[in-house]
PDB file of C-alpha atoms in Angstrom:
ATOM      1  CA  MET A  23     -37.462 -32.836 -55.793  1.00 48.00           C
ATOM      2  CA  SER A  24     -36.443 -36.357 -54.836  1.00 70.00           C
ATOM      3  CA  THR A  25     -32.867 -36.572 -53.607  1.00 82.00           C
ATOM      4  CA  ASP A  26     -32.958 -40.114 -52.195  1.00 88.00           C
ATOM      5  CA  PHE A  27     -31.938 -42.765 -54.723  1.00 91.00           C
ATOM      6  CA  SER A  28     -31.050 -45.588 -52.324  1.00 89.00           C
ATOM      7  CA  ASP A  29     -33.799 -47.928 -53.584  1.00 92.00           C
ATOM      8  CA  ASP A  30     -34.137 -46.749 -57.176  1.00 95.00           C
ATOM      9  CA  PHE A  31     -31.560 -49.073 -58.704  1.00 97.00           C
ATOM     10  CA  LEU A  32     -32.063 -52.247 -56.684  1.00 97.00           C
ATOM     11  CA  ILE A  33     -32.580 -55.208 -58.998  1.00 97.00           C
ATOM     12  CA  LYS A  34     -35.927 -56.860 -58.357  1.00 92.00           C
ATOM     13  CA  GLY A  35     -37.105 -59.575 -60.707  1.00 94.00           C
ATOM     14  CA  LYS A  36     -35.769 -60.064 -64.219  1.00 96.00           C
ATOM     15  CA  PHE A  37     -33.049 -57.604 -65.216  1.00 97.00           C
ATOM     16  CA  SER A  38     -32.595 -56.347 -68.788  1.00 98.00           C
ATOM     17  CA  ILE A  39     -29.372 -54.500 -69.580  1.00 97.00           C
ATOM     18  CA  LYS A  40     -30.947 -52.910 -72.651  1.00 96.00           C
ATOM     19  CA  LYS A  41     -33.711 -51.357 -70.577  1.00 97.00           C
ATOM     20  CA  ALA A  42     -31.372 -50.041 -67.876  1.00 97.00           C
ATOM     21  CA  SER A  43     -30.614 -46.335 -68.191  1.00 97.00           C
ATOM     22  CA  THR A  44     -27.041 -45.125 -68.301  1.00 98.00           C
ATOM     23  CA  ALA A  45     -27.917 -41.410 -68.462  1.00 97.00           C
ATOM     24  CA  TYR A  46     -30.484 -40.930 -65.685  1.00 96.00           C
ATOM     25  CA  LYS A  47     -29.478 -38.353 -63.068  1.00 93.00           C
ATOM     26  CA  GLY A  48     -32.714 -37.393 -61.388  1.00 90.00           C
ATOM     27  CA  LYS A  49     -33.815 -33.767 -61.430  1.00 90.00           C
ATOM     28  CA  MET A  50     -30.725 -32.400 -59.742  1.00 92.00           C
ATOM     29  CA  THR A  51     -28.089 -30.200 -61.250  1.00 94.00           C
ATOM     30  CA  LYS A  52     -24.450 -31.227 -60.957  1.00 96.00           C
ATOM     31  CA  GLU A  53     -23.881 -28.472 -58.400  1.00 96.00           C
ATOM     32  CA  GLU A  54     -26.763 -29.744 -56.244  1.00 96.00           C
ATOM     33  CA  GLY A  55     -25.408 -33.279 -56.540  1.00 96.00           C
ATOM     34  CA  VAL A  56     -21.931 -32.241 -55.429  1.00 96.00           C
ATOM     35  CA  GLN A  57     -23.327 -30.491 -52.348  1.00 96.00           C
ATOM     36  CA  LEU A  58     -25.520 -33.493 -51.534  1.00 96.00           C
ATOM     37  CA  LEU A  59     -22.499 -35.788 -51.771  1.00 97.00           C
ATOM     38  CA  ILE A  60     -20.637 -33.659 -49.210  1.00 96.00           C
ATOM     39  CA  ARG A  61     -23.523 -33.991 -46.758  1.00 96.00           C
ATOM     40  CA  GLU A  62     -23.783 -37.728 -47.344  1.00 97.00           C
ATOM     41  CA  GLN A  63     -20.036 -38.169 -46.783  1.00 97.00           C
ATOM     42  CA  GLU A  64     -20.497 -36.943 -43.214  1.00 97.00           C
ATOM     43  CA  LYS A  65     -23.302 -39.475 -42.647  1.00 97.00           C
ATOM     44  CA  LEU A  66     -21.099 -42.255 -43.991  1.00 97.00           C
ATOM     45  CA  ARG A  67     -18.198 -41.191 -41.795  1.00 97.00           C
ATOM     46  CA  LYS A  68     -20.348 -41.450 -38.662  1.00 97.00           C
ATOM     47  CA  LEU A  69     -21.801 -44.821 -39.686  1.00 97.00           C
ATOM     48  CA  GLN A  70     -18.351 -46.216 -40.454  1.00 97.00           C
ATOM     49  CA  GLU A  71     -17.199 -45.120 -36.997  1.00 96.00           C
ATOM     50  CA  LYS A  72     -20.208 -46.883 -35.477  1.00 97.00           C
ATOM     51  CA  LEU A  73     -19.494 -50.054 -37.485  1.00 98.00           C
ATOM     52  CA  TYR A  74     -15.905 -50.003 -36.220  1.00 97.00           C
ATOM     53  CA  ALA A  75     -17.004 -49.525 -32.624  1.00 96.00           C
ATOM     54  CA  ASP A  76     -19.704 -52.198 -32.851  1.00 96.00           C
ATOM     55  CA  SER A  77     -17.158 -54.681 -34.290  1.00 96.00           C
ATOM     56  CA  SER A  78     -19.676 -57.519 -34.628  1.00 96.00           C
ATOM     57  CA  LYS A  79     -20.405 -57.080 -38.345  1.00 97.00           C
ATOM     58  CA  SER A  80     -18.662 -56.089 -41.556  1.00 98.00           C
ATOM     59  CA  LEU A  81     -19.663 -54.633 -44.916  1.00 98.00           C
ATOM     60  CA  LEU A  82     -18.406 -55.795 -48.303  1.00 98.00           C
ATOM     61  CA  VAL A  83     -18.986 -53.439 -51.246  1.00 98.00           C
ATOM     62  CA  VAL A  84     -18.465 -55.078 -54.635  1.00 98.00           C
ATOM     63  CA  LEU A  85     -17.853 -52.676 -57.529  1.00 98.00           C
ATOM     64  CA  GLN A  86     -18.030 -53.898 -61.117  1.00 98.00           C
ATOM     65  CA  ALA A  87     -17.974 -51.923 -64.346  1.00 98.00           C
ATOM     66  CA  MET A  88     -16.479 -51.619 -67.782  1.00 97.00           C
ATOM     67  CA  ASP A  89     -13.214 -49.718 -68.280  1.00 95.00           C
ATOM     68  CA  ALA A  90     -13.556 -45.943 -67.734  1.00 95.00           C
ATOM     69  CA  ALA A  91     -16.883 -46.279 -65.923  1.00 97.00           C
ATOM     70  CA  GLY A  92     -15.500 -44.416 -62.891  1.00 96.00           C
ATOM     71  CA  LYS A  93     -14.842 -47.095 -60.263  1.00 97.00           C
ATOM     72  CA  ASP A  94     -11.602 -45.578 -58.961  1.00 96.00           C
ATOM     73  CA  SER A  95     -12.926 -42.030 -58.718  1.00 96.00           C
ATOM     74  CA  LEU A  96     -16.140 -43.270 -57.092  1.00 97.00           C
ATOM     75  CA  ILE A  97     -14.120 -44.976 -54.360  1.00 97.00           C
ATOM     76  CA  GLU A  98     -12.156 -41.754 -53.849  1.00 96.00           C
ATOM     77  CA  HIS A  99     -15.202 -39.489 -53.619  1.00 97.00           C
ATOM     78  CA  VAL A 100     -17.505 -41.823 -51.689  1.00 97.00           C
ATOM     79  CA  PHE A 101     -15.035 -43.207 -49.151  1.00 96.00           C
ATOM     80  CA  GLY A 102     -12.534 -40.349 -49.035  1.00 92.00           C
ATOM     81  CA  GLY A 103     -13.938 -39.056 -45.748  1.00 91.00           C
ATOM     82  CA  VAL A 104     -13.982 -42.282 -43.734  1.00 94.00           C
ATOM     83  CA  ASN A 105     -11.279 -43.316 -41.278  1.00 93.00           C
ATOM     84  CA  PRO A 106      -8.667 -45.292 -43.272  1.00 92.00           C
ATOM     85  CA  GLN A 107      -8.255 -47.657 -40.297  1.00 93.00           C
ATOM     86  CA  GLY A 108     -11.803 -48.899 -40.847  1.00 94.00           C
ATOM     87  CA  CYS A 109     -11.785 -49.327 -44.608  1.00 96.00           C
ATOM     88  CA  ASN A 110      -9.819 -51.548 -47.013  1.00 96.00           C
ATOM     89  CA  VAL A 111      -9.796 -51.388 -50.813  1.00 97.00           C
ATOM     90  CA  MET A 112      -8.727 -54.419 -52.827  1.00 97.00           C
ATOM     91  CA  SER A 113      -8.233 -54.174 -56.584  1.00 96.00           C
ATOM     92  CA  PHE A 114      -8.186 -57.551 -58.281  1.00 96.00           C
ATOM     93  CA  LYS A 115      -5.950 -57.863 -61.321  1.00 93.00           C
ATOM     94  CA  THR A 116      -5.048 -60.945 -63.362  1.00 94.00           C
ATOM     95  CA  PRO A 117      -4.502 -63.813 -60.890  1.00 96.00           C
ATOM     96  CA  SER A 118      -0.923 -64.747 -60.002  1.00 96.00           C
ATOM     97  CA  SER A 119       0.444 -68.262 -60.463  1.00 95.00           C
ATOM     98  CA  LYS A 120      -0.107 -68.832 -56.736  1.00 96.00           C
ATOM     99  CA  GLU A 121      -3.715 -67.691 -57.002  1.00 97.00           C
ATOM    100  CA  TYR A 122      -4.302 -69.891 -60.042  1.00 96.00           C
ATOM    101  CA  ALA A 123      -3.053 -72.809 -57.947  1.00 96.00           C
ATOM    102  CA  HIS A 124      -6.195 -72.456 -55.776  1.00 96.00           C
ATOM    103  CA  ASP A 125      -9.897 -72.329 -56.578  1.00 97.00           C
ATOM    104  CA  PHE A 126     -11.205 -69.115 -58.150  1.00 97.00           C
ATOM    105  CA  LEU A 127     -12.664 -67.815 -54.876  1.00 98.00           C
ATOM    106  CA  TRP A 128      -9.563 -68.370 -52.729  1.00 98.00           C
ATOM    107  CA  ARG A 129      -7.957 -64.967 -53.198  1.00 98.00           C
ATOM    108  CA  HIS A 130     -11.250 -63.248 -52.476  1.00 98.00           C
ATOM    109  CA  TYR A 131     -11.626 -65.041 -49.156  1.00 97.00           C
ATOM    110  CA  LEU A 132      -8.208 -63.704 -48.157  1.00 97.00           C
ATOM    111  CA  ALA A 133      -9.308 -60.124 -48.876  1.00 98.00           C
ATOM    112  CA  LEU A 134     -12.600 -60.150 -46.959  1.00 98.00           C
ATOM    113  CA  PRO A 135     -13.131 -57.407 -44.346  1.00 98.00           C
ATOM    114  CA  GLN A 136     -12.854 -58.390 -40.721  1.00 97.00           C
ATOM    115  CA  LYS A 137     -15.635 -57.490 -38.312  1.00 97.00           C
ATOM    116  CA  GLY A 138     -15.932 -53.746 -37.831  1.00 97.00           C
ATOM    117  CA  MET A 139     -14.516 -52.986 -41.265  1.00 98.00           C
ATOM    118  CA  ILE A 140     -15.738 -51.889 -44.679  1.00 98.00           C
ATOM    119  CA  GLY A 141     -14.145 -53.861 -47.501  1.00 98.00           C
ATOM    120  CA  ILE A 142     -14.285 -52.631 -51.087  1.00 98.00           C
ATOM    121  CA  PHE A 143     -13.651 -54.981 -53.989  1.00 98.00           C
ATOM    122  CA  ASN A 144     -12.621 -52.971 -57.069  1.00 97.00           C
ATOM    123  CA  ARG A 145     -13.485 -55.761 -59.484  1.00 96.00           C
ATOM    124  CA  SER A 146     -14.123 -59.027 -57.737  1.00 98.00           C
ATOM    125  CA  HIS A 147     -14.977 -62.713 -57.874  1.00 98.00           C
ATOM    126  CA  TYR A 148     -17.369 -61.751 -60.683  1.00 98.00           C
ATOM    127  CA  GLU A 149     -14.468 -61.459 -63.110  1.00 98.00           C
ATOM    128  CA  SER A 150     -14.656 -65.251 -63.287  1.00 98.00           C
ATOM    129  CA  VAL A 151     -18.087 -65.025 -64.951  1.00 98.00           C
ATOM    130  CA  LEU A 152     -17.372 -61.838 -66.914  1.00 98.00           C
ATOM    131  CA  VAL A 153     -13.923 -61.503 -68.474  1.00 97.00           C
ATOM    132  CA  CYS A 154     -13.396 -65.262 -68.153  1.00 98.00           C
ATOM    133  CA  LYS A 155     -16.668 -65.899 -69.949  1.00 98.00           C
ATOM    134  CA  VAL A 156     -15.811 -63.515 -72.768  1.00 98.00           C
ATOM    135  CA  HIS A 157     -12.327 -65.100 -72.866  1.00 97.00           C
ATOM    136  CA  PRO A 158     -12.951 -68.702 -71.733  1.00 97.00           C
ATOM    137  CA  GLU A 159      -9.368 -69.679 -72.547  1.00 97.00           C
ATOM    138  CA  TYR A 160      -8.303 -67.759 -69.422  1.00 97.00           C
ATOM    139  CA  ASN A 161      -9.833 -70.521 -67.309  1.00 97.00           C
ATOM    140  CA  LEU A 162      -7.241 -72.970 -68.614  1.00 97.00           C
ATOM    141  CA  SER A 163      -4.703 -71.273 -66.340  1.00 96.00           C
ATOM    142  CA  GLU A 164      -6.434 -72.970 -63.415  1.00 94.00           C
ATOM    143  CA  LYS A 165      -4.935 -76.233 -64.773  1.00 93.00           C
ATOM    144  CA  THR A 166      -8.106 -78.124 -63.900  1.00 95.00           C
ATOM    145  CA  TRP A 167      -9.540 -78.086 -67.389  1.00 94.00           C
ATOM    146  CA  ASP A 168      -8.221 -79.679 -70.574  1.00 94.00           C
ATOM    147  CA  SER A 169      -9.936 -77.610 -73.245  1.00 96.00           C
ATOM    148  CA  VAL A 170     -12.212 -74.613 -73.768  1.00 95.00           C
ATOM    149  CA  LYS A 171     -14.810 -77.202 -74.713  1.00 96.00           C
ATOM    150  CA  ASP A 172     -15.074 -77.927 -71.000  1.00 96.00           C
ATOM    151  CA  PHE A 173     -16.601 -74.512 -70.439  1.00 97.00           C
ATOM    152  CA  ASP A 174     -20.140 -75.464 -71.309  1.00 97.00           C
ATOM    153  CA  GLU A 175     -23.461 -74.355 -69.824  1.00 97.00           C
ATOM    154  CA  THR A 176     -23.009 -76.648 -66.823  1.00 98.00           C
ATOM    155  CA  PHE A 177     -19.607 -75.137 -66.083  1.00 98.00           C
ATOM    156  CA  TRP A 178     -21.065 -71.620 -65.916  1.00 98.00           C
ATOM    157  CA  GLU A 179     -24.070 -72.752 -63.889  1.00 98.00           C
ATOM    158  CA  ASN A 180     -21.638 -74.211 -61.356  1.00 98.00           C
ATOM    159  CA  ARG A 181     -19.719 -70.919 -61.224  1.00 98.00           C
ATOM    160  CA  TYR A 182     -22.878 -68.941 -60.493  1.00 98.00           C
ATOM    161  CA  GLU A 183     -23.840 -71.467 -57.844  1.00 98.00           C
ATOM    162  CA  SER A 184     -20.399 -71.176 -56.225  1.00 98.00           C
ATOM    163  CA  ILE A 185     -20.756 -67.385 -56.117  1.00 98.00           C
ATOM    164  CA  ARG A 186     -24.252 -67.567 -54.636  1.00 98.00           C
ATOM    165  CA  ASN A 187     -23.069 -70.011 -51.974  1.00 98.00           C
ATOM    166  CA  PHE A 188     -20.001 -67.868 -51.223  1.00 98.00           C
ATOM    167  CA  GLU A 189     -22.117 -64.759 -50.680  1.00 98.00           C
ATOM    168  CA  LYS A 190     -24.739 -66.661 -48.691  1.00 98.00           C
ATOM    169  CA  HIS A 191     -21.997 -67.978 -46.414  1.00 98.00           C
ATOM    170  CA  LEU A 192     -20.702 -64.426 -45.881  1.00 98.00           C
ATOM    171  CA  THR A 193     -24.100 -63.019 -44.979  1.00 98.00           C
ATOM    172  CA  GLN A 194     -24.782 -65.905 -42.580  1.00 97.00           C
ATOM    173  CA  ASN A 195     -21.569 -65.064 -40.764  1.00 97.00           C
ATOM    174  CA  GLY A 196     -21.893 -61.342 -40.193  1.00 97.00           C
ATOM    175  CA  THR A 197     -20.831 -59.748 -43.501  1.00 98.00           C
ATOM    176  CA  THR A 198     -23.398 -57.661 -45.352  1.00 98.00           C
ATOM    177  CA  VAL A 199     -22.812 -57.769 -49.107  1.00 98.00           C
ATOM    178  CA  VAL A 200     -23.832 -54.960 -51.459  1.00 98.00           C
ATOM    179  CA  LYS A 201     -22.983 -55.200 -55.154  1.00 98.00           C
ATOM    180  CA  ILE A 202     -22.906 -52.190 -57.467  1.00 98.00           C
ATOM    181  CA  PHE A 203     -22.633 -52.218 -61.261  1.00 98.00           C
ATOM    182  CA  LEU A 204     -21.769 -48.833 -62.786  1.00 98.00           C
ATOM    183  CA  ASN A 205     -23.707 -48.883 -66.032  1.00 98.00           C
ATOM    184  CA  VAL A 206     -21.855 -46.687 -68.533  1.00 98.00           C
ATOM    185  CA  SER A 207     -22.850 -46.385 -72.185  1.00 98.00           C
ATOM    186  CA  LYS A 208     -20.529 -47.316 -75.017  1.00 97.00           C
ATOM    187  CA  ASP A 209     -20.583 -43.704 -76.273  1.00 98.00           C
ATOM    188  CA  GLU A 210     -19.623 -42.319 -72.864  1.00 98.00           C
ATOM    189  CA  GLN A 211     -16.852 -44.877 -72.532  1.00 97.00           C
ATOM    190  CA  LYS A 212     -15.497 -43.759 -75.905  1.00 97.00           C
ATOM    191  CA  LYS A 213     -15.514 -40.126 -74.767  1.00 97.00           C
ATOM    192  CA  ARG A 214     -13.634 -40.951 -71.551  1.00 96.00           C
ATOM    193  CA  LEU A 215     -11.027 -43.048 -73.356  1.00 96.00           C
ATOM    194  CA  ILE A 216     -10.392 -40.177 -75.782  1.00 96.00           C
ATOM    195  CA  ASP A 217     -10.078 -37.814 -72.797  1.00 94.00           C
ATOM    196  CA  ARG A 218      -7.354 -40.068 -71.421  1.00 95.00           C
ATOM    197  CA  ILE A 219      -5.427 -39.566 -74.643  1.00 94.00           C
ATOM    198  CA  ASP A 220      -6.078 -35.829 -75.028  1.00 94.00           C
ATOM    199  CA  GLU A 221      -5.361 -34.812 -71.419  1.00 92.00           C
ATOM    200  CA  LYS A 222      -1.707 -35.348 -70.510  1.00 90.00           C
ATOM    201  CA  GLU A 223      -2.413 -35.810 -66.813  1.00 91.00           C
ATOM    202  CA  LYS A 224      -4.695 -38.717 -67.747  1.00 91.00           C
ATOM    203  CA  ASN A 225      -2.348 -40.408 -70.231  1.00 93.00           C
ATOM    204  CA  TRP A 226      -1.191 -42.895 -67.605  1.00 92.00           C
ATOM    205  CA  LYS A 227      -4.745 -44.217 -67.338  1.00 88.00           C
ATOM    206  CA  PHE A 228      -4.921 -45.217 -70.989  1.00 89.00           C
ATOM    207  CA  SER A 229      -3.949 -48.693 -72.097  1.00 87.00           C
ATOM    208  CA  ALA A 230      -3.970 -49.914 -75.667  1.00 86.00           C
ATOM    209  CA  ALA A 231      -5.382 -53.150 -74.264  1.00 84.00           C
ATOM    210  CA  ASP A 232      -8.625 -51.265 -73.543  1.00 86.00           C
ATOM    211  CA  LEU A 233      -9.475 -51.108 -77.245  1.00 93.00           C
ATOM    212  CA  PRO A 234      -9.762 -54.853 -77.985  1.00 93.00           C
ATOM    213  CA  GLU A 235     -11.944 -55.177 -74.882  1.00 94.00           C
ATOM    214  CA  ARG A 236     -14.096 -52.267 -76.006  1.00 94.00           C
ATOM    215  CA  ALA A 237     -14.748 -54.129 -79.258  1.00 96.00           C
ATOM    216  CA  LEU A 238     -16.357 -56.829 -77.112  1.00 97.00           C
ATOM    217  CA  PHE A 239     -18.607 -54.349 -75.264  1.00 97.00           C
ATOM    218  CA  ASP A 240     -21.864 -56.053 -76.278  1.00 97.00           C
ATOM    219  CA  GLN A 241     -20.588 -59.473 -75.198  1.00 98.00           C
ATOM    220  CA  TYR A 242     -19.674 -58.038 -71.822  1.00 98.00           C
ATOM    221  CA  MET A 243     -23.138 -56.543 -71.458  1.00 98.00           C
ATOM    222  CA  GLU A 244     -24.682 -59.963 -72.073  1.00 98.00           C
ATOM    223  CA  CYS A 245     -22.404 -61.470 -69.420  1.00 98.00           C
ATOM    224  CA  TYR A 246     -23.304 -58.751 -66.928  1.00 98.00           C
ATOM    225  CA  GLU A 247     -26.995 -59.260 -67.540  1.00 98.00           C
ATOM    226  CA  THR A 248     -26.717 -63.001 -66.958  1.00 98.00           C
ATOM    227  CA  ALA A 249     -24.481 -62.661 -63.893  1.00 98.00           C
ATOM    228  CA  ILE A 250     -26.803 -60.108 -62.293  1.00 98.00           C
ATOM    229  CA  ASN A 251     -29.879 -62.234 -62.943  1.00 98.00           C
ATOM    230  CA  GLU A 252     -28.162 -65.340 -61.592  1.00 98.00           C
ATOM    231  CA  THR A 253     -26.784 -63.779 -58.417  1.00 98.00           C
ATOM    232  CA  SER A 254     -28.959 -60.860 -57.295  1.00 98.00           C
ATOM    233  CA  LYS A 255     -30.523 -62.298 -54.150  1.00 97.00           C
ATOM    234  CA  ASP A 256     -32.119 -60.771 -51.060  1.00 96.00           C
ATOM    235  CA  ASN A 257     -29.007 -61.563 -49.019  1.00 96.00           C
ATOM    236  CA  ALA A 258     -26.634 -60.098 -51.634  1.00 97.00           C
ATOM    237  CA  PRO A 259     -28.496 -57.793 -54.028  1.00 97.00           C
ATOM    238  CA  TRP A 260     -27.233 -56.031 -57.130  1.00 98.00           C
ATOM    239  CA  TYR A 261     -27.721 -52.314 -57.755  1.00 98.00           C
ATOM    240  CA  VAL A 262     -27.323 -51.082 -61.338  1.00 98.00           C
ATOM    241  CA  ILE A 263     -26.462 -47.382 -61.248  1.00 98.00           C
ATOM    242  CA  PRO A 264     -26.542 -45.081 -64.313  1.00 98.00           C
ATOM    243  CA  ALA A 265     -22.918 -43.975 -64.681  1.00 98.00           C
ATOM    244  CA  ASP A 266     -22.733 -41.615 -67.660  1.00 98.00           C
ATOM    245  CA  SER A 267     -22.670 -38.775 -65.109  1.00 97.00           C
ATOM    246  CA  LYS A 268     -19.966 -39.541 -62.570  1.00 97.00           C
ATOM    247  CA  TRP A 269     -21.281 -37.105 -59.991  1.00 97.00           C
ATOM    248  CA  PHE A 270     -24.705 -38.795 -60.015  1.00 97.00           C
ATOM    249  CA  ALA A 271     -23.241 -42.311 -59.768  1.00 98.00           C
ATOM    250  CA  ARG A 272     -21.330 -41.202 -56.663  1.00 98.00           C
ATOM    251  CA  VAL A 273     -24.459 -39.758 -55.014  1.00 97.00           C
ATOM    252  CA  ALA A 274     -26.492 -42.901 -55.738  1.00 97.00           C
ATOM    253  CA  ALA A 275     -23.703 -45.212 -54.529  1.00 98.00           C
ATOM    254  CA  ILE A 276     -23.122 -43.415 -51.235  1.00 98.00           C
ATOM    255  CA  GLN A 277     -26.853 -43.356 -50.504  1.00 97.00           C
ATOM    256  CA  ILE A 278     -27.103 -47.101 -51.145  1.00 98.00           C
ATOM    257  CA  ILE A 279     -24.179 -47.762 -48.799  1.00 98.00           C
ATOM    258  CA  ILE A 280     -25.592 -45.463 -46.113  1.00 97.00           C
ATOM    259  CA  ASP A 281     -28.970 -47.190 -46.344  1.00 97.00           C
ATOM    260  CA  VAL A 282     -27.352 -50.623 -45.984  1.00 97.00           C
ATOM    261  CA  LEU A 283     -25.320 -49.546 -42.949  1.00 97.00           C
ATOM    262  CA  GLU A 284     -28.377 -48.003 -41.266  1.00 97.00           C
ATOM    263  CA  LYS A 285     -30.263 -51.284 -41.668  1.00 96.00           C
ATOM    264  CA  MET A 286     -27.429 -53.205 -39.953  1.00 95.00           C
ATOM    265  CA  ASP A 287     -28.665 -51.901 -36.557  1.00 92.00           C
ATOM    266  CA  LEU A 288     -25.205 -50.960 -35.362  1.00 95.00           C
ATOM    267  CA  LYS A 289     -24.621 -50.089 -31.712  1.00 93.00           C
ATOM    268  CA  TYR A 290     -21.844 -48.502 -29.721  1.00 92.00           C
ATOM    269  CA  PRO A 291     -20.509 -50.859 -27.029  1.00 89.00           C
ATOM    270  CA  LYS A 292     -22.367 -50.515 -23.725  1.00 85.00           C
ATOM    271  CA  LEU A 293     -20.150 -50.458 -20.659  1.00 76.00           C
ATOM    272  CA  SER A 294     -20.994 -52.458 -17.562  1.00 78.00           C
ATOM    273  CA  GLU A 295     -21.747 -50.634 -14.323  1.00 76.00           C
ATOM    274  CA  GLU A 296     -18.310 -51.635 -13.072  1.00 79.00           C
ATOM    275  CA  ASP A 297     -16.610 -50.179 -16.137  1.00 75.00           C
ATOM    276  CA  GLN A 298     -18.682 -46.991 -15.923  1.00 78.00           C
ATOM    277  CA  SER A 299     -17.652 -46.627 -12.299  1.00 76.00           C
ATOM    278  CA  GLY A 300     -14.046 -47.107 -13.377  1.00 81.00           C
ATOM    279  CA  LEU A 301     -14.404 -44.242 -15.836  1.00 82.00           C
ATOM    280  CA  GLN A 302     -15.531 -41.896 -13.082  1.00 84.00           C
ATOM    281  CA  ASP A 303     -12.594 -42.987 -10.929  1.00 82.00           C
ATOM    282  CA  ALA A 304     -10.242 -42.300 -13.830  1.00 86.00           C
ATOM    283  CA  LYS A 305     -11.809 -38.884 -14.352  1.00 87.00           C
ATOM    284  CA  LYS A 306     -11.296 -37.940 -10.694  1.00 85.00           C
ATOM    285  CA  GLN A 307      -7.700 -39.110 -10.850  1.00 86.00           C
ATOM    286  CA  LEU A 308      -7.041 -36.973 -13.926  1.00 85.00           C
ATOM    287  CA  GLU A 309      -8.756 -33.920 -12.419  1.00 88.00           C
ATOM    288  CA  ASN A 310      -6.677 -34.247  -9.254  1.00 87.00           C
ATOM    289  CA  GLU A 311      -3.312 -34.263 -11.027  1.00 85.00           C
TER     290      GLU A 311
END
């Protein structure tokens, strides 16, 4: 039984959203998947510690998905075991007036992980070619454009180019970028939204604003397909993970992240002979107290 999914969902070549599975979960049972996740959490914890100690590189994990796809719970279950000092989560909401006063990438630059850190973008700079493409009038808040007529094919091509250049710049300067799309079906999203209504402890998660967006599900899928095809590059690849089973999405995501960290060739700092000698002197001093 295969239990390694780290390469299974990497986008290579032309991506079709209609051909991408939302229900695949390998040949594991849920119980087997939960136990595997626990083992993988320990691997991730050790790699995150090594990244922090190495402090010459950083990792940016970009998470994108439709409402109720499981982004928040994935972050909790995948990164719950790492040292909080080495990991930052940034959730991007509607831009503020100050953020709109800058270019669309500005606020994302401010949130990038420093060397030695894992940064997680819960939604990201891709909202500018997803929600803002479904609702082009949102772009008018940038005050650079006069009319929605300005948002033509050239406008969107420039946005994709800006994103590609942004991510290329990051990877050239020590940040590894991994992008994950949690691919949930419309039927599963419906089920989860109803659960938020039926289960009192989940009521706070439900927003009536989710329903108008759900009605645009197919438009969003088209935007995701285009964005993934335009921006999945060797330096910043996309992974499209089946997300109808939350437990499986978590296993696949943590394995992808572990694989990326292992390929970063991280090293613990090596002390000079002088420093090593100093350690032995310190040890003798402590033993002689």
